[in-house]
Every structure is written in C-alpha cells, then in structure tokens.
Amino acid sequence: MLTTLADAVPAGTTVTYGQLAEASGTGIPARTVGGIMGLNPIPIIVPCHRVVAGSGLGGYSGGLPGHELETKRRLLEFEGALPQPLF
C-alpha cells in the first residue's frame, strides 16, 4: 500500500483512502488503508499526508503529538494540494 502511494500520488495531489485501496489492486478496504497509513514509520518520506478521507482530512501520524492534523494541513497547503472543500 505504501509503495502504491509513493508511486502513484505525486506531490501536489491527494487521493482518498478508497481511491488508494482501489489503485493498490489488493482488495484491501478503505478503512484498512487508514490503519496502514497510521503505521507508516516515515510519514514525511512516504507521503501519507496526501491520503485524505472522502469527507475531510482524515488522520495523520506525523507531527507533534496533539498537532497531527495541523501538520497534515500545513504539508498539503505547502504542496498546494489541500482539497477545496477543506479550506
């Protein structure tokens, strides 16, 4: 799943958990993708901040404790990839 993310979602773009699940071709459900992203040991290298929920930012495991979503939002803003409904 992390390989699919690194290969298929370039900087400046986002993908939903469901879209990433489908792109992986593994049959893994979207909810499981979120769990996998949460286990990413190097979130700034493998860009799990680019994976968002269909209805919002979703979660993020990087950043300072208690500020994870703020970090995700800043990374997406920096890349110019914050989905419009989330502004």
PDB file of N, CA and C in Angstrom:
ATOM      1  N   MET A   1       0.831  -1.195   0.000  1.00  0.00           N
ATOM      2  CA  MET A   1       0.000   0.000   0.000  1.00  0.00           C
ATOM      3  C   MET A   1       0.874   1.256   0.000  1.00  0.00           C
ATOM      4  N   LEU A   2       1.926   1.249   0.826  1.00  0.00           N
ATOM      5  CA  LEU A   2       2.818   2.408   0.873  1.00  0.00           C
ATOM      6  C   LEU A   2       3.560   2.577  -0.444  1.00  0.00           C
ATOM      7  N   THR A   3       3.874   1.469  -1.109  1.00  0.00           N
ATOM      8  CA  THR A   3       4.527   1.544  -2.417  1.00  0.00           C
ATOM      9  C   THR A   3       3.590   2.164  -3.446  1.00  0.00           C
ATOM     10  N   THR A   4       2.324   1.763  -3.429  1.00  0.00           N
ATOM     11  CA  THR A   4       1.336   2.348  -4.348  1.00  0.00           C
ATOM     12  C   THR A   4       1.241   3.845  -4.115  1.00  0.00           C
ATOM     13  N   LEU A   5       1.205   4.250  -2.867  1.00  0.00           N
ATOM     14  CA  LEU A   5       1.146   5.672  -2.535  1.00  0.00           C
ATOM     15  C   LEU A   5       2.357   6.409  -3.089  1.00  0.00           C
ATOM     16  N   ALA A   6       3.535   5.897  -2.817  1.00  0.00           N
ATOM     17  CA  ALA A   6       4.766   6.562  -3.264  1.00  0.00           C
ATOM     18  C   ALA A   6       4.855   6.626  -4.786  1.00  0.00           C
ATOM     19  N   ASP A   7       4.368   5.592  -5.465  1.00  0.00           N
ATOM     20  CA  ASP A   7       4.469   5.537  -6.923  1.00  0.00           C
ATOM     21  C   ASP A   7       3.362   6.292  -7.650  1.00  0.00           C
ATOM     22  N   ALA A   8       2.177   6.348  -7.062  1.00  0.00           N
ATOM     23  CA  ALA A   8       1.009   6.835  -7.794  1.00  0.00           C
ATOM     24  C   ALA A   8       0.474   8.198  -7.379  1.00  0.00           C
ATOM     25  N   VAL A   9       0.970   8.767  -6.286  1.00  0.00           N
ATOM     26  CA  VAL A   9       0.413  10.031  -5.808  1.00  0.00           C
ATOM     27  C   VAL A   9       1.543  11.060  -5.687  1.00  0.00           C
ATOM     28  N   PRO A  10       1.765  11.823  -6.755  1.00  0.00           N
ATOM     29  CA  PRO A  10       2.867  12.791  -6.740  1.00  0.00           C
ATOM     30  C   PRO A  10       2.569  14.006  -5.861  1.00  0.00           C
ATOM     31  N   ALA A  11       3.611  14.744  -5.564  1.00  0.00           N
ATOM     32  CA  ALA A  11       3.459  15.993  -4.803  1.00  0.00           C
ATOM     33  C   ALA A  11       2.437  16.884  -5.491  1.00  0.00           C
ATOM     34  N   GLY A  12       1.657  17.574  -4.680  1.00  0.00           N
ATOM     35  CA  GLY A  12       0.658  18.488  -5.214  1.00  0.00           C
ATOM     36  C   GLY A  12      -0.669  17.824  -5.518  1.00  0.00           C
ATOM     37  N   THR A  13      -0.803  16.547  -5.178  1.00  0.00           N
ATOM     38  CA  THR A  13      -2.067  15.847  -5.407  1.00  0.00           C
ATOM     39  C   THR A  13      -2.483  15.114  -4.136  1.00  0.00           C
ATOM     40  N   THR A  14      -3.738  14.746  -4.084  1.00  0.00           N
ATOM     41  CA  THR A  14      -4.248  13.933  -2.987  1.00  0.00           C
ATOM     42  C   THR A  14      -5.030  12.768  -3.560  1.00  0.00           C
ATOM     43  N   VAL A  15      -5.290  11.808  -2.725  1.00  0.00           N
ATOM     44  CA  VAL A  15      -6.084  10.639  -3.074  1.00  0.00           C
ATOM     45  C   VAL A  15      -6.877  10.270  -1.827  1.00  0.00           C
ATOM     46  N   THR A  16      -8.070   9.739  -2.005  1.00  0.00           N
ATOM     47  CA  THR A  16      -8.844   9.307  -0.840  1.00  0.00           C
ATOM     48  C   THR A  16      -8.391   7.906  -0.434  1.00  0.00           C
ATOM     49  N   TYR A  17      -8.732   7.527   0.788  1.00  0.00           N
ATOM     50  CA  TYR A  17      -8.409   6.186   1.252  1.00  0.00           C
ATOM     51  C   TYR A  17      -9.000   5.144   0.303  1.00  0.00           C
ATOM     52  N   GLY A  18     -10.224   5.358  -0.143  1.00  0.00           N
ATOM     53  CA  GLY A  18     -10.879   4.429  -1.064  1.00  0.00           C
ATOM     54  C   GLY A  18     -10.193   4.365  -2.415  1.00  0.00           C
ATOM     55  N   GLN A  19      -9.794   5.503  -2.947  1.00  0.00           N
ATOM     56  CA  GLN A  19      -9.092   5.517  -4.234  1.00  0.00           C
ATOM     57  C   GLN A  19      -7.758   4.791  -4.138  1.00  0.00           C
ATOM     58  N   LEU A  20      -7.050   4.976  -3.031  1.00  0.00           N
ATOM     59  CA  LEU A  20      -5.773   4.301  -2.858  1.00  0.00           C
ATOM     60  C   LEU A  20      -5.985   2.795  -2.715  1.00  0.00           C
ATOM     61  N   ALA A  21      -7.020   2.404  -1.999  1.00  0.00           N
ATOM     62  CA  ALA A  21      -7.340   0.982  -1.862  1.00  0.00           C
ATOM     63  C   ALA A  21      -7.592   0.374  -3.235  1.00  0.00           C
ATOM     64  N   GLU A  22      -8.362   1.058  -4.053  1.00  0.00           N
ATOM     65  CA  GLU A  22      -8.664   0.568  -5.396  1.00  0.00           C
ATOM     66  C   GLU A  22      -7.409   0.519  -6.265  1.00  0.00           C
ATOM     67  N   ALA A  23      -6.598   1.560  -6.209  1.00  0.00           N
ATOM     68  CA  ALA A  23      -5.378   1.626  -7.026  1.00  0.00           C
ATOM     69  C   ALA A  23      -4.382   0.532  -6.662  1.00  0.00           C
ATOM     70  N   SER A  24      -4.403   0.085  -5.414  1.00  0.00           N
ATOM     71  CA  SER A  24      -3.447  -0.938  -4.987  1.00  0.00           C
ATOM     72  C   SER A  24      -3.755  -2.296  -5.595  1.00  0.00           C
ATOM     73  N   GLY A  25      -5.027  -2.510  -5.940  1.00  0.00           N
ATOM     74  CA  GLY A  25      -5.420  -3.788  -6.523  1.00  0.00           C
ATOM     75  C   GLY A  25      -5.350  -4.952  -5.553  1.00  0.00           C
ATOM     76  N   THR A  26      -5.286  -4.674  -4.270  1.00  0.00           N
ATOM     77  CA  THR A  26      -5.137  -5.725  -3.261  1.00  0.00           C
ATOM     78  C   THR A  26      -6.463  -6.209  -2.692  1.00  0.00           C
ATOM     79  N   GLY A  27      -7.526  -5.457  -2.906  1.00  0.00           N
ATOM     80  CA  GLY A  27      -8.805  -5.797  -2.306  1.00  0.00           C
ATOM     81  C   GLY A  27      -8.933  -5.344  -0.860  1.00  0.00           C
ATOM     82  N   ILE A  28      -7.946  -4.609  -0.386  1.00  0.00           N
ATOM     83  CA  ILE A  28      -7.978  -4.096   0.984  1.00  0.00           C
ATOM     84  C   ILE A  28      -9.008  -2.968   1.054  1.00  0.00           C
ATOM     85  N   PRO A  29      -9.893  -2.972   2.054  1.00  0.00           N
ATOM     86  CA  PRO A  29     -10.886  -1.904   2.165  1.00  0.00           C
ATOM     87  C   PRO A  29     -10.275  -0.575   2.604  1.00  0.00           C
ATOM     88  N   ALA A  30     -10.987   0.501   2.301  1.00  0.00           N
ATOM     89  CA  ALA A  30     -10.511   1.854   2.596  1.00  0.00           C
ATOM     90  C   ALA A  30     -10.185   2.038   4.080  1.00  0.00           C
ATOM     91  N   ARG A  31     -10.977   1.475   4.957  1.00  0.00           N
ATOM     92  CA  ARG A  31     -10.740   1.628   6.398  1.00  0.00           C
ATOM     93  C   ARG A  31      -9.379   1.036   6.786  1.00  0.00           C
ATOM     94  N   THR A  32      -9.016  -0.063   6.160  1.00  0.00           N
ATOM     95  CA  THR A  32      -7.731  -0.692   6.426  1.00  0.00           C
ATOM     96  C   THR A  32      -6.587   0.177   5.915  1.00  0.00           C
ATOM     97  N   VAL A  33      -6.815   0.864   4.785  1.00  0.00           N
ATOM     98  CA  VAL A  33      -5.795   1.775   4.253  1.00  0.00           C
ATOM     99  C   VAL A  33      -5.451   2.824   5.298  1.00  0.00           C
ATOM    100  N   GLY A  34      -6.459   3.359   5.964  1.00  0.00           N
ATOM    101  CA  GLY A  34      -6.214   4.339   7.017  1.00  0.00           C
ATOM    102  C   GLY A  34      -5.328   3.777   8.112  1.00  0.00           C
ATOM    103  N   GLY A  35      -5.568   2.539   8.499  1.00  0.00           N
ATOM    104  CA  GLY A  35      -4.742   1.891   9.513  1.00  0.00           C
ATOM    105  C   GLY A  35      -3.311   1.706   9.050  1.00  0.00           C
ATOM    106  N   ILE A  36      -3.149   1.339   7.791  1.00  0.00           N
ATOM    107  CA  ILE A  36      -1.807   1.169   7.231  1.00  0.00           C
ATOM    108  C   ILE A  36      -1.075   2.502   7.206  1.00  0.00           C
ATOM    109  N   MET A  37      -1.767   3.560   6.807  1.00  0.00           N
ATOM    110  CA  MET A  37      -1.134   4.880   6.779  1.00  0.00           C
ATOM    111  C   MET A  37      -0.704   5.286   8.188  1.00  0.00           C
ATOM    112  N   GLY A  38      -1.504   4.930   9.187  1.00  0.00           N
ATOM    113  CA  GLY A  38      -1.168   5.252  10.567  1.00  0.00           C
ATOM    114  C   GLY A  38       0.058   4.514  11.082  1.00  0.00           C
ATOM    115  N   LEU A  39       0.400   3.411  10.447  1.00  0.00           N
ATOM    116  CA  LEU A  39       1.579   2.633  10.837  1.00  0.00           C
ATOM    117  C   LEU A  39       2.836   3.022  10.058  1.00  0.00           C
ATOM    118  N   ASN A  40       2.707   3.969   9.144  1.00  0.00           N
ATOM    119  CA  ASN A  40       3.835   4.407   8.325  1.00  0.00           C
ATOM    120  C   ASN A  40       4.957   4.910   9.233  1.00  0.00           C
ATOM    121  N   PRO A  41       6.129   4.242   9.212  1.00  0.00           N
ATOM    122  CA  PRO A  41       7.205   4.652  10.114  1.00  0.00           C
ATOM    123  C   PRO A  41       7.933   5.930   9.694  1.00  0.00           C
ATOM    124  N   ILE A  42       7.769   6.330   8.448  1.00  0.00           N
ATOM    125  CA  ILE A  42       8.464   7.531   7.955  1.00  0.00           C
ATOM    126  C   ILE A  42       7.490   8.393   7.137  1.00  0.00           C
ATOM    127  N   PRO A  43       6.495   9.004   7.802  1.00  0.00           N
ATOM    128  CA  PRO A  43       5.427   9.696   7.084  1.00  0.00           C
ATOM    129  C   PRO A  43       5.875  10.877   6.233  1.00  0.00           C
ATOM    130  N   ILE A  44       6.988  11.492   6.525  1.00  0.00           N
ATOM    131  CA  ILE A  44       7.423  12.615   5.693  1.00  0.00           C
ATOM    132  C   ILE A  44       8.124  12.113   4.428  1.00  0.00           C
ATOM    133  N   ILE A  45       8.652  10.883   4.468  1.00  0.00           N
ATOM    134  CA  ILE A  45       9.303  10.279   3.302  1.00  0.00           C
ATOM    135  C   ILE A  45       8.277   9.573   2.427  1.00  0.00           C
ATOM    136  N   VAL A  46       7.465   8.720   3.025  1.00  0.00           N
ATOM    137  CA  VAL A  46       6.355   8.082   2.313  1.00  0.00           C
ATOM    138  C   VAL A  46       5.149   8.964   2.610  1.00  0.00           C
ATOM    139  N   PRO A  47       4.705   9.739   1.632  1.00  0.00           N
ATOM    140  CA  PRO A  47       3.810  10.883   1.853  1.00  0.00           C
ATOM    141  C   PRO A  47       2.360  10.546   2.195  1.00  0.00           C
ATOM    142  N   CYS A  48       2.132   9.923   3.345  1.00  0.00           N
ATOM    143  CA  CYS A  48       0.765   9.558   3.712  1.00  0.00           C
ATOM    144  C   CYS A  48      -0.105  10.781   3.998  1.00  0.00           C
ATOM    145  N   HIS A  49       0.499  11.969   4.121  1.00  0.00           N
ATOM    146  CA  HIS A  49      -0.315  13.172   4.301  1.00  0.00           C
ATOM    147  C   HIS A  49      -1.163  13.458   3.060  1.00  0.00           C
ATOM    148  N   ARG A  50      -0.824  12.843   1.926  1.00  0.00           N
ATOM    149  CA  ARG A  50      -1.576  13.044   0.681  1.00  0.00           C
ATOM    150  C   ARG A  50      -2.823  12.177   0.599  1.00  0.00           C
ATOM    151  N   VAL A  51      -3.028  11.310   1.575  1.00  0.00           N
ATOM    152  CA  VAL A  51      -4.217  10.457   1.604  1.00  0.00           C
ATOM    153  C   VAL A  51      -5.232  11.108   2.528  1.00  0.00           C
ATOM    154  N   VAL A  52      -6.395  11.421   1.975  1.00  0.00           N
ATOM    155  CA  VAL A  52      -7.438  12.123   2.726  1.00  0.00           C
ATOM    156  C   VAL A  52      -8.719  11.302   2.737  1.00  0.00           C
ATOM    157  N   ALA A  53      -9.588  11.621   3.657  1.00  0.00           N
ATOM    158  CA  ALA A  53     -10.903  10.987   3.715  1.00  0.00           C
ATOM    159  C   ALA A  53     -11.803  11.635   2.658  1.00  0.00           C
ATOM    160  N   GLY A  54     -12.836  10.931   2.269  1.00  0.00           N
ATOM    161  CA  GLY A  54     -13.777  11.485   1.307  1.00  0.00           C
ATOM    162  C   GLY A  54     -14.499  12.713   1.825  1.00  0.00           C
ATOM    163  N   SER A  55     -14.571  12.856   3.155  1.00  0.00           N
ATOM    164  CA  SER A  55     -15.323  13.962   3.748  1.00  0.00           C
ATOM    165  C   SER A  55     -14.468  14.894   4.596  1.00  0.00           C
ATOM    166  N   GLY A  56     -13.162  14.814   4.477  1.00  0.00           N
ATOM    167  CA  GLY A  56     -12.298  15.678   5.283  1.00  0.00           C
ATOM    168  C   GLY A  56     -10.851  15.238   5.192  1.00  0.00           C
ATOM    169  N   LEU A  57     -10.056  15.717   6.113  1.00  0.00           N
ATOM    170  CA  LEU A  57      -8.632  15.409   6.080  1.00  0.00           C
ATOM    171  C   LEU A  57      -8.324  13.962   6.437  1.00  0.00           C
ATOM    172  N   GLY A  58      -9.133  13.341   7.264  1.00  0.00           N
ATOM    173  CA  GLY A  58      -8.776  12.017   7.763  1.00  0.00           C
ATOM    174  C   GLY A  58      -7.787  12.179   8.891  1.00  0.00           C
ATOM    175  N   GLY A  59      -6.943  11.192   9.096  1.00  0.00           N
ATOM    176  CA  GLY A  59      -5.966  11.256  10.171  1.00  0.00           C
ATOM    177  C   GLY A  59      -4.565  11.466   9.647  1.00  0.00           C
ATOM    178  N   TYR A  60      -3.623  11.532  10.576  1.00  0.00           N
ATOM    179  CA  TYR A  60      -2.215  11.665  10.218  1.00  0.00           C
ATOM    180  C   TYR A  60      -1.373  11.270  11.407  1.00  0.00           C
ATOM    181  N   SER A  61      -0.335  10.487  11.165  1.00  0.00           N
ATOM    182  CA  SER A  61       0.508  10.006  12.259  1.00  0.00           C
ATOM    183  C   SER A  61       1.766  10.835  12.462  1.00  0.00           C
ATOM    184  N   GLY A  62       2.025  11.787  11.579  1.00  0.00           N
ATOM    185  CA  GLY A  62       3.230  12.599  11.709  1.00  0.00           C
ATOM    186  C   GLY A  62       2.977  13.866  12.509  1.00  0.00           C
ATOM    187  N   GLY A  63       4.021  14.550  12.841  1.00  0.00           N
ATOM    188  CA  GLY A  63       3.892  15.797  13.580  1.00  0.00           C
ATOM    189  C   GLY A  63       3.957  15.595  15.077  1.00  0.00           C
ATOM    190  N   LEU A  64       3.906  16.681  15.780  1.00  0.00           N
ATOM    191  CA  LEU A  64       3.956  16.630  17.236  1.00  0.00           C
ATOM    192  C   LEU A  64       2.664  16.055  17.796  1.00  0.00           C
ATOM    193  N   PRO A  65       2.746  15.303  18.874  1.00  0.00           N
ATOM    194  CA  PRO A  65       1.536  14.755  19.488  1.00  0.00           C
ATOM    195  C   PRO A  65       0.522  15.867  19.782  1.00  0.00           C
ATOM    196  N   GLY A  66      -0.703  15.626  19.362  1.00  0.00           N
ATOM    197  CA  GLY A  66      -1.765  16.609  19.558  1.00  0.00           C
ATOM    198  C   GLY A  66      -1.876  17.617  18.428  1.00  0.00           C
ATOM    199  N   HIS A  67      -0.938  17.602  17.496  1.00  0.00           N
ATOM    200  CA  HIS A  67      -0.939  18.552  16.376  1.00  0.00           C
ATOM    201  C   HIS A  67      -0.833  17.849  15.025  1.00  0.00           C
ATOM    202  N   GLU A  68      -1.203  16.576  14.974  1.00  0.00           N
ATOM    203  CA  GLU A  68      -1.035  15.782  13.771  1.00  0.00           C
ATOM    204  C   GLU A  68      -1.812  16.343  12.578  1.00  0.00           C
ATOM    205  N   LEU A  69      -3.093  16.666  12.781  1.00  0.00           N
ATOM    206  CA  LEU A  69      -3.893  17.184  11.661  1.00  0.00           C
ATOM    207  C   LEU A  69      -3.434  18.565  11.228  1.00  0.00           C
ATOM    208  N   GLU A  70      -2.968  19.367  12.155  1.00  0.00           N
ATOM    209  CA  GLU A  70      -2.405  20.672  11.805  1.00  0.00           C
ATOM    210  C   GLU A  70      -1.183  20.484  10.910  1.00  0.00           C
ATOM    211  N   THR A  71      -0.365  19.504  11.238  1.00  0.00           N
ATOM    212  CA  THR A  71       0.814  19.195  10.420  1.00  0.00           C
ATOM    213  C   THR A  71       0.390  18.736   9.038  1.00  0.00           C
ATOM    214  N   LYS A  72      -0.613  17.852   8.966  1.00  0.00           N
ATOM    215  CA  LYS A  72      -1.104  17.352   7.675  1.00  0.00           C
ATOM    216  C   LYS A  72      -1.618  18.510   6.821  1.00  0.00           C
ATOM    217  N   ARG A  73      -2.410  19.380   7.416  1.00  0.00           N
ATOM    218  CA  ARG A  73      -2.950  20.525   6.690  1.00  0.00           C
ATOM    219  C   ARG A  73      -1.822  21.417   6.168  1.00  0.00           C
ATOM    220  N   ARG A  74      -0.814  21.675   6.984  1.00  0.00           N
ATOM    221  CA  ARG A  74       0.306  22.527   6.554  1.00  0.00           C
ATOM    222  C   ARG A  74       1.090  21.892   5.414  1.00  0.00           C
ATOM    223  N   LEU A  75       1.309  20.578   5.483  1.00  0.00           N
ATOM    224  CA  LEU A  75       2.018  19.900   4.397  1.00  0.00           C
ATOM    225  C   LEU A  75       1.233  19.981   3.089  1.00  0.00           C
ATOM    226  N   LEU A  76      -0.081  19.777   3.171  1.00  0.00           N
ATOM    227  CA  LEU A  76      -0.917  19.865   1.974  1.00  0.00           C
ATOM    228  C   LEU A  76      -0.967  21.295   1.439  1.00  0.00           C
ATOM    229  N   GLU A  77      -1.038  22.273   2.318  1.00  0.00           N
ATOM    230  CA  GLU A  77      -1.011  23.670   1.883  1.00  0.00           C
ATOM    231  C   GLU A  77       0.317  23.989   1.210  1.00  0.00           C
ATOM    232  N   PHE A  78       1.419  23.521   1.783  1.00  0.00           N
ATOM    233  CA  PHE A  78       2.750  23.744   1.219  1.00  0.00           C
ATOM    234  C   PHE A  78       2.849  23.177  -0.195  1.00  0.00           C
ATOM    235  N   GLU A  79       2.234  22.008  -0.417  1.00  0.00           N
ATOM    236  CA  GLU A  79       2.260  21.374  -1.739  1.00  0.00           C
ATOM    237  C   GLU A  79       1.187  21.934  -2.666  1.00  0.00           C
ATOM    238  N   GLY A  80       0.325  22.813  -2.164  1.00  0.00           N
ATOM    239  CA  GLY A  80      -0.773  23.327  -2.979  1.00  0.00           C
ATOM    240  C   GLY A  80      -1.801  22.265  -3.275  1.00  0.00           C
ATOM    241  N   ALA A  81      -1.974  21.335  -2.346  1.00  0.00           N
ATOM    242  CA  ALA A  81      -2.828  20.185  -2.586  1.00  0.00           C
ATOM    243  C   ALA A  81      -3.983  20.061  -1.600  1.00  0.00           C
ATOM    244  N   LEU A  82      -4.257  21.062  -0.812  1.00  0.00           N
ATOM    245  CA  LEU A  82      -5.360  20.978   0.137  1.00  0.00           C
ATOM    246  C   LEU A  82      -6.664  20.968  -0.654  1.00  0.00           C
ATOM    247  N   PRO A  83      -7.445  19.877  -0.579  1.00  0.00           N
ATOM    248  CA  PRO A  83      -8.695  19.823  -1.343  1.00  0.00           C
ATOM    249  C   PRO A  83      -9.600  21.017  -1.053  1.00  0.00           C
ATOM    250  N   GLN A  84     -10.203  21.574  -2.070  1.00  0.00           N
ATOM    251  CA  GLN A  84     -11.001  22.805  -1.958  1.00  0.00           C
ATOM    252  C   GLN A  84     -12.044  22.779  -0.849  1.00  0.00           C
ATOM    253  N   PRO A  85     -12.831  21.714  -0.681  1.00  0.00           N
ATOM    254  CA  PRO A  85     -13.844  21.749   0.385  1.00  0.00           C
ATOM    255  C   PRO A  85     -13.239  21.853   1.785  1.00  0.00           C
ATOM    256  N   LEU A  86     -11.918  21.667   1.922  1.00  0.00           N
ATOM    257  CA  LEU A  86     -11.295  21.679   3.231  1.00  0.00           C
ATOM    258  C   LEU A  86     -10.720  23.030   3.605  1.00  0.00           C
ATOM    259  N   PHE A  87     -10.828  24.026   2.755  1.00  0.00           N
ATOM    260  CA  PHE A  87     -10.288  25.360   3.081  1.00  0.00           C
ATOM    261  C   PHE A  87     -11.149  26.010   4.134  1.00  0.00           C
TER     262      PHE A  87
END
